[in-house]
């Protein structure tokens, strides 16, 4: 307890009733949560009666490790506190009760690639082309509906306009195909848990009775379904502690509702509120700008970040002529930082370049490569997105759940075994006409008009799957996987597809890594199972894409402001701080409140520990022509110049409105890589930057 400041201590020692901990950036919220868990155990609470929930696997791992260090060795047989993500919690709940909802206990969890396969089938089933309604767009609409708890029937009843009506009908087909395959997507994990609690009182009571204390991390990021799940689990004992910061609520586009943390006291009137305001991360001048900026959001809990370290250099706001010179200047400064004398030399991993949209880093990548400075762009291809890894995981999914049609279709002719696309389609059409799962009609393939020998090959494939299914639970997963890979000769498949020097070996090493991960899973899990391993792989993949584990010790980090949340760097460059970028053009054009964009800017500022540099350009290339840019209103707000901030906002609205622009896709949506407009412009190198007046 001596390690805690007075506010942290107050939060840790409040052990009963509702508690709202408003934890500003860099104020030690993880420490408060883990110390509070330890204090609960010390007060006599049985460890496994404590549930702590957060949003990413990385955060859950860190919390578990810290709690374990504080608790020390427990008596043999004593279960530790349950610490997990929302999605992992829901998976455990649904494994216990899925059959009540008409799903198999061994239901599959579909990732984005699987969802796209199902949604394309749904569009085909209602005879809508992918050009009329893009699969990615439809999945976004379905995700939005699910996050609001809206069913396909409700979506169809409320849909307005031809496009929305088509999407709502496709939603129904999509959901029916998921259920027929015994599968759920990520949004279903929350949606079906919420449905379970609403429709099955005995299941709701059983799950709510498992815990006496509930702690929620990053409460400002909860969506409606997560809020309802928390309410159900906490309403009996009322020992609910939520930790978060409304000033860092930046995921409204994912369905997060900042209202949950803003109205916590109205939902729990007897709640105690503790404010953590001592910042242990940033120097005083950086916090002064952050505090001044966030004051312009009216809907927020009152709090002020106070520096634990005084001194430090003033943040800089630099104006560049264009995006090419912006990248050149920033990279030139970084190079100077890296080549200083031994005492002042900075490690590349101490530097981050943060940007609002996915198009921005291209010019910086070009310059970093030119200067031979190592860098990592966070958000590249996940390990689990590799073709060979997806193939092998699909085999394992079929072993665990043969009804998983997406996985079954992926492996039925992988490696090639003479079951062609036409034959598969004939069998699939027969299954649809019979209203039966694909797996159940495979034994009847001999009665279908297939080419000679195809029915026998289908029968051989089914026997292969059944043989390995019979071994589940009898042999370690890693051993089973090795035997399967040998039986299907997957190494030869890789060697056929990848003939480049060393490429096949590199591809197969990913399979080896998958086998290793299965072995590690079994070593650290008390009751390992194939379905448990698949859960871990699928749920890990979901936040690996945003995980800072990709940061390398000797590389500059490039990442979006959204991805940077929760991280910190000694030296931060926030680039493109302009109207239309930050705040985003969509916010400007649609006349939305810029509060969330301002919070995103605030998150960027508070990532910096020692130095902060913000840049903006006078002009950027748009469709091959230079277009004037307006400095972000947020820069003026940080300086306390409210009038200039208003003028910037008005000018931006007039500029974008006159140009007839449409809002771009969201910053975190995946996009195809293309050459930077800055690189195409070929602007002469060497111009400098001017400090903003």
XYZ file of C-alpha atoms in Angstrom:
693
model
C 0.000 0.000 0.000
C 2.994 2.277 0.458
C 3.403 2.198 -3.342
C 0.061 3.984 -3.844
C -0.795 7.675 -3.813
C -3.806 8.803 -1.709
C -6.330 8.565 -4.574
C -5.087 5.127 -5.646
C -5.205 3.977 -2.033
C -8.805 5.182 -1.667
C -9.801 3.153 -4.733
C -7.988 0.033 -3.519
C -9.482 0.201 -0.017
C -13.108 0.677 -1.160
C -14.069 -2.992 -1.172
C -17.862 -2.995 -1.309
C -20.611 -1.333 -3.308
C -20.406 0.427 -6.677
C -17.170 2.308 -7.343
C -16.264 4.549 -10.274
C -12.521 5.112 -10.682
C -11.861 7.934 -13.153
C -8.322 7.115 -14.231
C -6.748 9.808 -16.402
C -4.014 8.967 -18.895
C -0.856 7.644 -17.254
C -2.312 7.613 -13.735
C -1.719 3.916 -12.939
C -5.126 2.311 -13.482
C -3.738 -1.225 -13.962
C -1.919 -0.915 -10.667
C -5.160 0.092 -8.962
C -7.074 -2.877 -10.415
C -4.437 -5.468 -9.510
C -3.834 -4.034 -6.022
C -7.571 -3.995 -5.440
C -7.789 -7.687 -6.400
C -5.004 -8.448 -3.907
C -6.728 -6.378 -1.216
C -10.014 -8.232 -1.788
C -8.247 -11.575 -1.310
C -6.477 -10.237 1.755
C -9.855 -9.214 3.196
C -11.115 -12.789 2.924
C -12.767 -12.953 -0.492
C -12.222 -16.343 -2.152
C -9.982 -15.604 -5.192
C -12.080 -17.388 -7.817
C -15.140 -15.386 -6.707
C -13.479 -12.295 -8.215
C -13.961 -11.477 -11.906
C -11.923 -8.816 -13.711
C -12.722 -8.007 -17.353
C -10.827 -5.957 -19.915
C -10.809 -5.579 -23.703
C -7.655 -7.162 -25.150
C -5.761 -10.380 -24.511
C -2.589 -8.372 -23.920
C -4.240 -6.295 -21.183
C -5.704 -9.442 -19.597
C -2.289 -11.174 -19.621
C -0.610 -8.165 -18.030
C -3.305 -7.950 -15.374
C -3.037 -11.665 -14.586
C 0.746 -11.504 -14.278
C 0.645 -8.473 -11.971
C -2.087 -9.984 -9.799
C -0.146 -13.245 -9.528
C 2.960 -11.375 -8.393
C 0.976 -9.585 -5.681
C -0.895 -12.664 -4.509
C 2.174 -14.896 -4.464
C 1.819 -18.647 -4.248
C -1.654 -19.811 -3.314
C -2.501 -23.087 -1.632
C -2.642 -26.067 -3.989
C -6.108 -26.458 -5.460
C -7.075 -22.831 -4.900
C -8.336 -21.284 -8.108
C -7.018 -17.795 -8.965
C -9.203 -14.777 -9.742
C -10.829 -14.962 -13.177
C -9.255 -12.304 -15.405
C -10.196 -12.207 -19.071
C -11.553 -10.216 -21.997
C -15.276 -9.688 -22.530
C -15.248 -12.071 -25.482
C -13.397 -14.816 -23.582
C -15.839 -14.475 -20.696
C -18.783 -14.840 -23.089
C -17.223 -17.904 -24.728
C -17.012 -19.620 -21.318
C -20.612 -18.702 -20.528
C -21.841 -19.958 -23.905
C -19.892 -23.221 -23.700
C -21.921 -23.958 -20.574
C -25.302 -22.940 -22.015
C -25.128 -22.767 -25.843
C -27.445 -25.749 -26.263
C -30.259 -23.735 -24.667
C -29.953 -21.361 -27.643
C -29.896 -24.107 -30.267
C -26.121 -24.113 -30.797
C -23.786 -27.073 -30.238
C -21.556 -26.916 -27.172
C -18.558 -27.133 -29.540
C -19.685 -24.172 -31.689
C -17.029 -22.624 -33.937
C -15.978 -18.989 -33.732
C -15.660 -17.352 -37.152
C -13.026 -14.733 -37.839
C -13.266 -11.975 -40.457
C -12.243 -14.221 -43.342
C -14.851 -16.829 -42.401
C -17.500 -14.124 -42.069
C -16.756 -12.845 -45.566
C -17.282 -16.334 -46.994
C -20.643 -16.648 -45.257
C -21.779 -13.152 -46.223
C -20.970 -13.803 -49.895
C -23.113 -16.945 -49.730
C -25.885 -14.911 -48.110
C -25.749 -12.348 -50.938
C -25.827 -15.122 -53.544
C -28.806 -16.747 -51.852
C -30.868 -13.564 -52.296
C -29.394 -12.972 -55.782
C -27.631 -9.720 -54.934
C -24.247 -9.132 -56.576
C -21.208 -8.120 -54.547
C -20.987 -4.975 -56.692
C -24.475 -3.895 -55.549
C -23.714 -4.482 -51.882
C -20.104 -5.058 -50.956
C -19.463 -7.915 -48.467
C -17.334 -5.646 -46.259
C -20.037 -3.000 -46.197
C -22.695 -5.582 -45.356
C -20.583 -6.997 -42.528
C -20.219 -3.470 -41.139
C -23.999 -3.039 -41.175
C -24.533 -6.441 -39.560
C -21.966 -5.619 -36.871
C -23.738 -2.326 -36.183
C -27.074 -4.083 -35.799
C -25.634 -6.763 -33.540
C -23.860 -4.248 -31.311
C -27.240 -2.609 -30.721
C -28.846 -5.974 -29.967
C -30.971 -5.857 -33.152
C -32.086 -9.197 -34.640
C -32.558 -9.838 -38.390
C -36.354 -9.604 -37.983
C -36.045 -6.266 -36.186
C -33.603 -5.011 -38.829
C -36.063 -5.895 -41.610
C -38.937 -4.215 -39.751
C -37.064 -0.924 -39.342
C -34.949 -0.828 -42.544
C -35.529 2.264 -44.685
C -34.426 2.453 -48.298
C -33.678 -0.277 -50.809
C -30.050 -0.736 -49.718
C -30.908 -1.137 -46.031
C -33.764 -3.507 -46.886
C -31.469 -5.711 -48.984
C -28.884 -5.701 -46.193
C -31.471 -6.661 -43.573
C -32.654 -9.617 -45.683
C -29.035 -10.708 -46.250
C -28.515 -10.387 -42.481
C -31.221 -13.019 -41.938
C -29.608 -15.424 -44.416
C -26.153 -14.748 -42.930
C -27.342 -15.541 -39.424
C -29.199 -18.678 -40.561
C -26.065 -19.974 -42.285
C -23.964 -19.320 -39.182
C -26.381 -21.262 -37.019
C -26.604 -24.131 -39.528
C -22.802 -24.377 -39.380
C -22.842 -24.381 -35.569
C -20.855 -21.158 -35.587
C -20.865 -17.678 -34.083
C -18.983 -14.546 -35.093
C -17.345 -12.199 -32.573
C -20.417 -10.011 -32.235
C -22.539 -13.113 -31.585
C -20.456 -13.913 -28.511
C -21.853 -10.787 -26.857
C -25.261 -10.897 -28.544
C -26.000 -14.526 -27.713
C -24.782 -14.137 -24.108
C -27.131 -11.201 -23.710
C -29.952 -13.214 -25.288
C -29.181 -16.120 -22.945
C -29.499 -13.862 -19.899
C -32.781 -12.384 -21.137
C -34.472 -15.629 -22.148
C -33.151 -18.149 -19.609
C -33.479 -17.070 -15.992
C -31.771 -20.179 -14.625
C -28.688 -19.552 -16.776
C -28.674 -15.869 -15.796
C -28.845 -16.802 -12.108
C -26.150 -19.480 -12.453
C -23.692 -17.091 -14.096
C -24.442 -14.133 -11.797
C -23.941 -16.409 -8.771
C -20.400 -17.368 -9.757
C -18.844 -14.124 -8.504
C -19.027 -11.772 -5.522
C -16.921 -8.960 -6.992
C -16.704 -7.597 -10.528
C -14.026 -5.224 -11.873
C -14.276 -3.698 -15.366
C -11.293 -2.073 -17.060
C -11.671 0.589 -19.814
C -15.341 1.020 -18.945
C -15.652 3.953 -21.347
C -15.235 1.471 -24.229
C -18.240 -0.714 -23.373
C -21.029 -1.037 -25.925
C -24.692 -1.627 -25.153
C -24.395 -5.423 -25.001
C -21.362 -5.306 -22.706
C -23.157 -2.838 -20.454
C -26.149 -5.204 -20.183
C -23.905 -8.197 -19.406
C -22.121 -6.240 -16.663
C -25.450 -5.147 -15.185
C -26.730 -8.739 -15.015
C -23.563 -10.044 -13.362
C -23.382 -7.219 -10.796
C -26.993 -6.393 -9.876
C -27.199 -9.095 -7.176
C -24.092 -8.356 -5.080
C -23.603 -4.734 -6.352
C -19.854 -5.008 -5.759
C -19.007 -3.401 -9.083
C -15.806 -1.440 -9.657
C -15.417 0.216 -13.060
C -12.196 1.928 -14.105
C -11.941 4.190 -17.118
C -11.542 7.643 -18.572
C -14.297 9.335 -20.558
C -11.623 11.626 -22.037
C -10.147 8.579 -23.816
C -13.385 7.211 -25.282
C -12.429 6.905 -28.969
C -14.301 3.841 -30.221
C -17.773 5.200 -30.903
C -17.509 3.879 -34.477
C -17.208 0.368 -32.982
C -20.335 0.834 -30.890
C -18.715 2.035 -27.644
C -20.983 4.416 -25.728
C -19.254 7.036 -23.570
C -22.659 7.597 -21.914
C -22.101 4.452 -19.826
C -19.261 6.031 -17.853
C -20.788 9.520 -17.901
C -24.060 8.254 -16.399
C -22.619 5.607 -14.066
C -23.815 7.447 -10.958
C -27.377 7.675 -12.278
C -27.400 3.904 -12.885
C -25.743 3.193 -9.514
C -26.834 6.116 -7.251
C -24.826 4.968 -4.207
C -21.572 4.796 -6.180
C -18.389 6.247 -4.744
C -16.233 8.225 -7.212
C -12.434 8.351 -7.025
C -10.403 10.519 -9.421
C -6.852 9.507 -10.356
C -5.153 12.694 -11.578
C -1.445 12.194 -10.827
C 0.184 11.494 -14.183
C 3.407 9.447 -14.086
C 4.049 9.509 -17.834
C 4.316 12.947 -19.407
C 6.268 16.112 -18.667
C 4.370 19.159 -17.378
C 4.305 21.159 -20.682
C 2.732 18.193 -22.513
C 0.035 17.792 -19.864
C -0.694 21.507 -19.945
C -1.637 21.225 -23.633
C -3.678 18.056 -23.021
C -5.652 19.640 -20.185
C -6.311 22.792 -22.208
C -7.500 20.744 -25.210
C -9.941 18.447 -23.423
C -11.621 21.339 -21.587
C -13.421 22.051 -24.876
C -15.476 18.853 -24.455
C -18.512 19.814 -22.384
C -19.834 16.278 -21.738
C -17.141 14.908 -19.428
C -16.272 14.176 -15.821
C -14.264 16.988 -14.258
C -10.612 16.035 -13.811
C -7.155 17.541 -14.402
C -3.933 15.657 -15.111
C -1.193 16.746 -12.705
C 2.454 15.997 -13.556
C 4.580 13.949 -11.167
C 7.626 15.217 -13.082
C 8.130 18.935 -13.651
C 10.314 20.496 -16.339
C 10.701 19.256 -19.875
C 10.707 20.898 -23.300
C 7.743 22.703 -24.774
C 5.767 20.733 -27.379
C 6.285 22.002 -30.940
C 3.732 22.751 -33.650
C 5.421 22.808 -37.069
C 4.005 23.944 -40.408
C 5.258 22.220 -43.578
C 4.779 23.134 -47.220
C 3.374 19.706 -48.163
C 3.265 16.062 -47.115
C 6.561 15.172 -48.798
C 8.460 17.850 -46.897
C 6.579 16.899 -43.733
C 7.915 13.341 -44.009
C 11.423 14.514 -44.933
C 11.624 16.900 -41.987
C 10.350 14.393 -39.406
C 12.656 11.617 -40.634
C 15.632 14.000 -40.745
C 15.000 14.900 -37.096
C 14.680 11.228 -36.176
C 17.994 10.497 -37.875
C 19.657 13.223 -35.811
C 18.244 11.717 -32.620
C 19.596 8.292 -33.537
C 23.154 9.368 -34.355
C 23.870 11.527 -31.311
C 26.732 10.839 -28.915
C 26.579 7.723 -26.738
C 25.042 9.553 -23.756
C 22.268 11.285 -25.706
C 21.667 8.707 -28.427
C 18.076 7.484 -28.584
C 16.898 3.969 -29.339
C 14.595 3.809 -32.406
C 11.875 2.080 -30.362
C 11.645 5.215 -28.182
C 10.159 7.089 -31.163
C 6.637 6.901 -32.574
C 5.005 8.555 -35.573
C 1.244 8.715 -34.970
C -1.330 9.425 -37.675
C -5.108 9.560 -38.058
C -5.664 7.704 -41.347
C -4.077 4.696 -43.005
C -2.974 6.671 -46.072
C -0.628 8.942 -44.120
C 2.333 6.648 -43.327
C 3.307 5.930 -46.949
C 5.440 9.078 -47.332
C 7.126 8.366 -43.977
C 7.862 4.758 -44.956
C 9.492 6.027 -48.154
C 11.747 8.441 -46.258
C 12.623 5.957 -43.500
C 13.669 3.394 -46.112
C 15.669 6.031 -47.975
C 17.536 6.935 -44.779
C 17.907 3.233 -43.846
C 16.144 3.759 -40.526
C 14.428 0.573 -39.275
C 10.700 0.925 -38.649
C 7.633 -1.217 -37.997
C 4.156 -0.347 -39.250
C 1.757 -1.703 -36.647
C -1.295 -3.334 -38.162
C 0.299 -5.539 -40.831
C -0.734 -9.100 -41.620
C -1.487 -11.179 -38.553
C 0.171 -14.559 -38.099
C -3.319 -16.091 -38.223
C -4.071 -14.429 -41.578
C -1.442 -16.516 -43.392
C -2.968 -18.915 -45.895
C -1.174 -21.991 -44.560
C -2.113 -21.222 -40.952
C -5.759 -20.727 -41.928
C -5.697 -24.063 -43.792
C -4.444 -26.004 -40.787
C -6.779 -24.242 -38.369
C -9.662 -25.075 -40.714
C -8.774 -28.783 -40.428
C -8.785 -28.503 -36.645
C -12.123 -26.699 -36.696
C -13.667 -29.491 -38.768
C -12.314 -32.061 -36.306
C -13.917 -30.115 -33.456
C -17.157 -29.297 -35.304
C -17.896 -31.014 -38.658
C -20.922 -28.725 -39.116
C -18.516 -25.810 -39.662
C -19.255 -25.472 -43.368
C -16.793 -22.664 -44.111
C -13.883 -24.689 -42.738
C -15.148 -27.890 -44.359
C -15.274 -26.246 -47.784
C -11.754 -24.877 -47.274
C -10.154 -28.280 -46.586
C -12.226 -30.775 -48.574
C -9.782 -30.387 -51.473
C -6.752 -29.001 -49.627
C -4.260 -30.403 -50.383
C -5.713 -31.268 -53.788
C -7.281 -34.732 -53.672
C -9.318 -34.694 -56.873
C -12.528 -33.184 -55.505
C -13.015 -30.287 -57.885
C -15.036 -27.104 -57.498
C -17.883 -28.386 -59.677
C -18.224 -31.591 -57.656
C -18.194 -29.675 -54.377
C -20.872 -27.318 -55.712
C -23.054 -30.292 -56.751
C -22.831 -31.773 -53.263
C -23.439 -28.360 -51.700
C -26.522 -27.788 -53.887
C -27.855 -31.193 -52.832
C -27.345 -30.302 -49.157
C -29.193 -26.989 -49.635
C -32.083 -28.707 -51.441
C -32.372 -31.187 -48.577
C -32.055 -28.504 -45.910
C -29.221 -30.478 -44.314
C -25.640 -29.665 -43.286
C -22.974 -30.386 -45.895
C -21.201 -32.885 -43.640
C -24.312 -35.036 -43.241
C -24.792 -35.521 -47.006
C -21.197 -36.493 -47.838
C -21.941 -40.244 -47.416
C -24.624 -39.876 -50.134
C -22.235 -38.411 -52.709
C -22.309 -41.733 -54.623
C -25.920 -41.089 -55.614
C -25.098 -37.727 -57.209
C -24.020 -37.075 -60.807
C -20.325 -36.669 -60.073
C -17.318 -37.497 -62.218
C -15.839 -40.959 -61.920
C -14.002 -41.584 -58.673
C -15.066 -38.348 -56.954
C -17.551 -40.058 -54.606
C -14.821 -42.477 -53.471
C -12.447 -39.583 -52.821
C -15.123 -37.756 -50.806
C -15.657 -40.936 -48.769
C -11.903 -41.163 -48.178
C -11.803 -37.559 -46.959
C -14.676 -38.185 -44.558
C -12.964 -41.319 -43.191
C -9.803 -39.256 -42.640
C -11.726 -36.708 -40.571
C -13.578 -39.390 -38.597
C -10.308 -41.217 -37.853
C -8.747 -38.115 -36.348
C -11.965 -37.108 -34.549
C -11.826 -40.472 -32.772
C -8.413 -39.521 -31.382
C -9.584 -36.254 -29.800
C -8.895 -36.277 -26.071
C -6.682 -39.362 -26.354
C -3.500 -37.707 -27.624
C -1.923 -34.268 -27.104
C -3.136 -31.679 -29.600
C 0.395 -31.009 -30.848
C 0.948 -34.741 -31.536
C -2.417 -35.022 -33.272
C -1.593 -31.992 -35.403
C 1.810 -33.359 -36.401
C 0.239 -36.690 -37.393
C -2.468 -34.935 -39.406
C 0.082 -32.798 -41.280
C 2.083 -35.934 -42.144
C -1.009 -37.854 -43.238
C -2.203 -35.161 -45.642
C 1.400 -34.344 -46.639
C 0.857 -30.628 -46.191
C 4.565 -29.911 -46.565
C 4.397 -31.111 -50.175
C 1.419 -28.786 -50.705
C 3.502 -25.806 -49.570
C 6.446 -26.862 -51.730
C 4.120 -27.050 -54.758
C 2.720 -23.558 -54.168
C 5.908 -21.731 -53.127
C 8.951 -22.391 -55.279
C 11.033 -19.325 -54.425
C 14.323 -19.788 -52.581
C 13.556 -20.282 -48.924
C 9.896 -19.291 -49.326
C 8.496 -22.796 -48.792
C 10.689 -23.229 -45.730
C 9.513 -19.886 -44.318
C 5.890 -20.834 -44.954
C 6.254 -24.207 -43.277
C 7.952 -22.588 -40.299
C 4.622 -20.840 -39.637
C 3.005 -24.292 -39.378
C 5.764 -25.332 -36.993
C 5.010 -22.261 -34.899
C 1.346 -23.280 -34.807
C 2.322 -26.741 -33.514
C 4.535 -25.062 -30.901
C 1.659 -22.838 -29.797
C -0.537 -25.939 -29.358
C 2.121 -27.529 -27.156
C 2.492 -24.356 -25.072
C -1.288 -24.102 -24.720
C -1.420 -27.641 -23.299
C 1.443 -26.955 -20.890
C -0.188 -23.905 -19.305
C -3.823 -25.081 -19.340
C -5.286 -27.281 -16.599
C -7.891 -28.945 -18.838
C -6.684 -28.498 -22.437
C -8.986 -29.307 -25.349
C -8.998 -28.784 -29.075
C -11.937 -26.394 -28.851
C -10.076 -24.444 -26.145
C -6.983 -24.143 -28.324
C -9.078 -22.923 -31.262
C -10.764 -20.366 -29.003
C -7.393 -19.040 -27.882
C -6.124 -18.818 -31.459
C -9.239 -17.055 -32.738
C -9.547 -14.600 -29.845
C -5.811 -13.843 -29.897
C -5.965 -13.097 -33.606
C -8.626 -10.491 -32.985
C -6.426 -8.093 -31.029
C -3.027 -9.207 -32.309
C -3.684 -6.836 -35.209
C -3.578 -3.896 -32.808
C -1.095 -5.364 -30.336
C 2.106 -3.471 -29.615
C 3.954 -6.804 -29.338
C 4.816 -6.051 -32.980
C 7.029 -3.204 -31.782
C 10.696 -4.039 -32.203
C 13.479 -2.894 -29.960
C 15.438 -1.339 -32.798
C 12.670 0.139 -34.925
C 10.679 3.364 -35.065
C 6.956 2.671 -34.589
C 4.351 3.922 -37.072
C 0.743 3.503 -35.952
C -2.707 5.069 -35.985
C -3.857 7.128 -33.034
C -6.484 4.472 -32.312
C -3.821 1.750 -32.121
C -1.624 3.894 -29.864
C -4.130 4.021 -27.020
C -2.645 2.434 -23.899
C 0.955 2.846 -25.109
C 3.642 5.413 -24.341
C 6.809 6.617 -26.078
C 9.548 9.017 -24.955
C 9.361 10.898 -28.279
C 6.151 11.316 -30.273
C 5.481 12.900 -33.670
C 1.777 13.529 -34.380
C 1.555 14.217 -38.100
C -1.154 15.718 -40.294
C -2.909 17.643 -37.515
C -5.262 19.393 -39.926
C -8.954 19.939 -40.512
C -10.266 16.978 -42.483
C -7.663 14.629 -41.004
C -7.904 15.419 -37.285
C -10.780 16.131 -36.885
C -11.670 13.690 -39.634
C -13.414 14.980 -42.742
C -16.514 12.938 -41.939
C -16.972 14.780 -38.665
C -16.591 18.142 -40.434
C -18.944 17.353 -43.331
C -21.703 15.653 -41.374
C -21.773 18.383 -38.752
C -21.176 15.882 -35.960
C -19.849 16.967 -32.613
C -16.043 16.816 -32.777
C -15.840 15.531 -29.189
C -14.632 12.036 -30.086
C -12.074 13.411 -32.541
C -10.868 15.778 -29.816
C -10.544 12.832 -27.429
C -8.505 11.039 -30.105
C -6.176 14.040 -30.341
C -5.949 14.046 -26.530
C -4.959 10.364 -26.587
C -2.182 11.175 -29.062
C -0.821 14.047 -26.980
C -0.788 11.965 -23.786
C 1.259 9.153 -25.411
C 4.353 11.401 -25.214
C 6.649 11.141 -22.212
C 9.495 13.570 -22.969
C 8.935 15.388 -26.265
C 5.942 16.016 -28.507
C 6.021 17.403 -32.038
C 2.824 18.086 -34.018
C 2.985 18.816 -37.738
C 0.558 20.154 -40.353
C 0.891 20.990 -44.029
C -0.073 24.065 -46.048
C -1.181 21.820 -48.926
C -1.579 18.124 -49.739
C -1.976 16.304 -53.030
C -5.554 15.247 -53.830
C -6.101 13.369 -57.085
C -2.770 14.631 -58.405
C -3.281 18.315 -57.582
C -2.181 20.331 -54.520
C -5.102 21.362 -52.323
C -4.851 23.899 -49.471
C -5.023 22.615 -45.895
C -6.309 24.273 -42.734
C -4.504 23.723 -39.407
C -6.643 21.735 -36.982
C -8.833 23.682 -34.605
C -7.350 21.452 -31.893
C -3.967 23.188 -32.235
C -5.608 26.544 -31.501
C -7.595 25.078 -28.616
C -4.398 23.759 -27.016
C -3.007 27.290 -27.186
C -6.196 28.759 -25.717
C -7.118 30.631 -28.915
C -10.825 29.803 -29.060
C -11.678 32.403 -31.713
C -9.121 31.094 -34.198
C -10.318 27.545 -33.496
C -13.886 28.575 -34.428
C -12.686 30.232 -37.616
C -10.733 27.100 -38.572
C -13.848 24.956 -38.068
C -15.996 27.287 -40.189
C -13.379 27.497 -42.940
C -13.053 23.704 -43.051
C -16.786 23.201 -43.356
C -16.961 25.738 -46.188
C -13.924 24.251 -47.976
C -15.059 20.620 -47.838
C -18.684 21.488 -48.540
C -17.758 23.591 -51.591
C -15.565 20.781 -52.924
C -18.497 18.383 -52.709
C -16.275 15.925 -50.855
C -17.537 12.727 -49.350
C -16.226 11.258 -46.142
C -13.495 8.700 -46.563
C -13.606 5.216 -45.075
C -12.704 4.969 -41.408
C -9.060 5.231 -40.451
C -8.744 1.672 -39.165
C -10.451 -0.004 -42.121
C -7.983 -2.128 -44.127
C -7.021 -0.606 -47.442
C -4.948 -1.690 -50.411
C -1.448 -0.293 -50.363
C -0.724 2.313 -53.016
C 2.013 4.751 -53.769
C 1.820 7.896 -51.685
C 0.598 11.002 -53.498
C 3.552 12.665 -51.822
C 5.930 10.228 -53.454
C 4.295 10.798 -56.855
C 4.526 14.564 -56.534
C 8.315 14.462 -56.662
C 8.616 17.683 -54.690
C 12.136 19.019 -54.360
C 13.764 17.880 -51.126
C 15.338 20.054 -48.518
C 12.783 22.715 -47.581
C 12.421 23.429 -43.889
C 9.535 23.886 -41.504
C 8.190 26.931 -39.706
C 6.871 27.033 -36.180
C 3.127 27.779 -36.121
C 2.324 31.328 -35.108
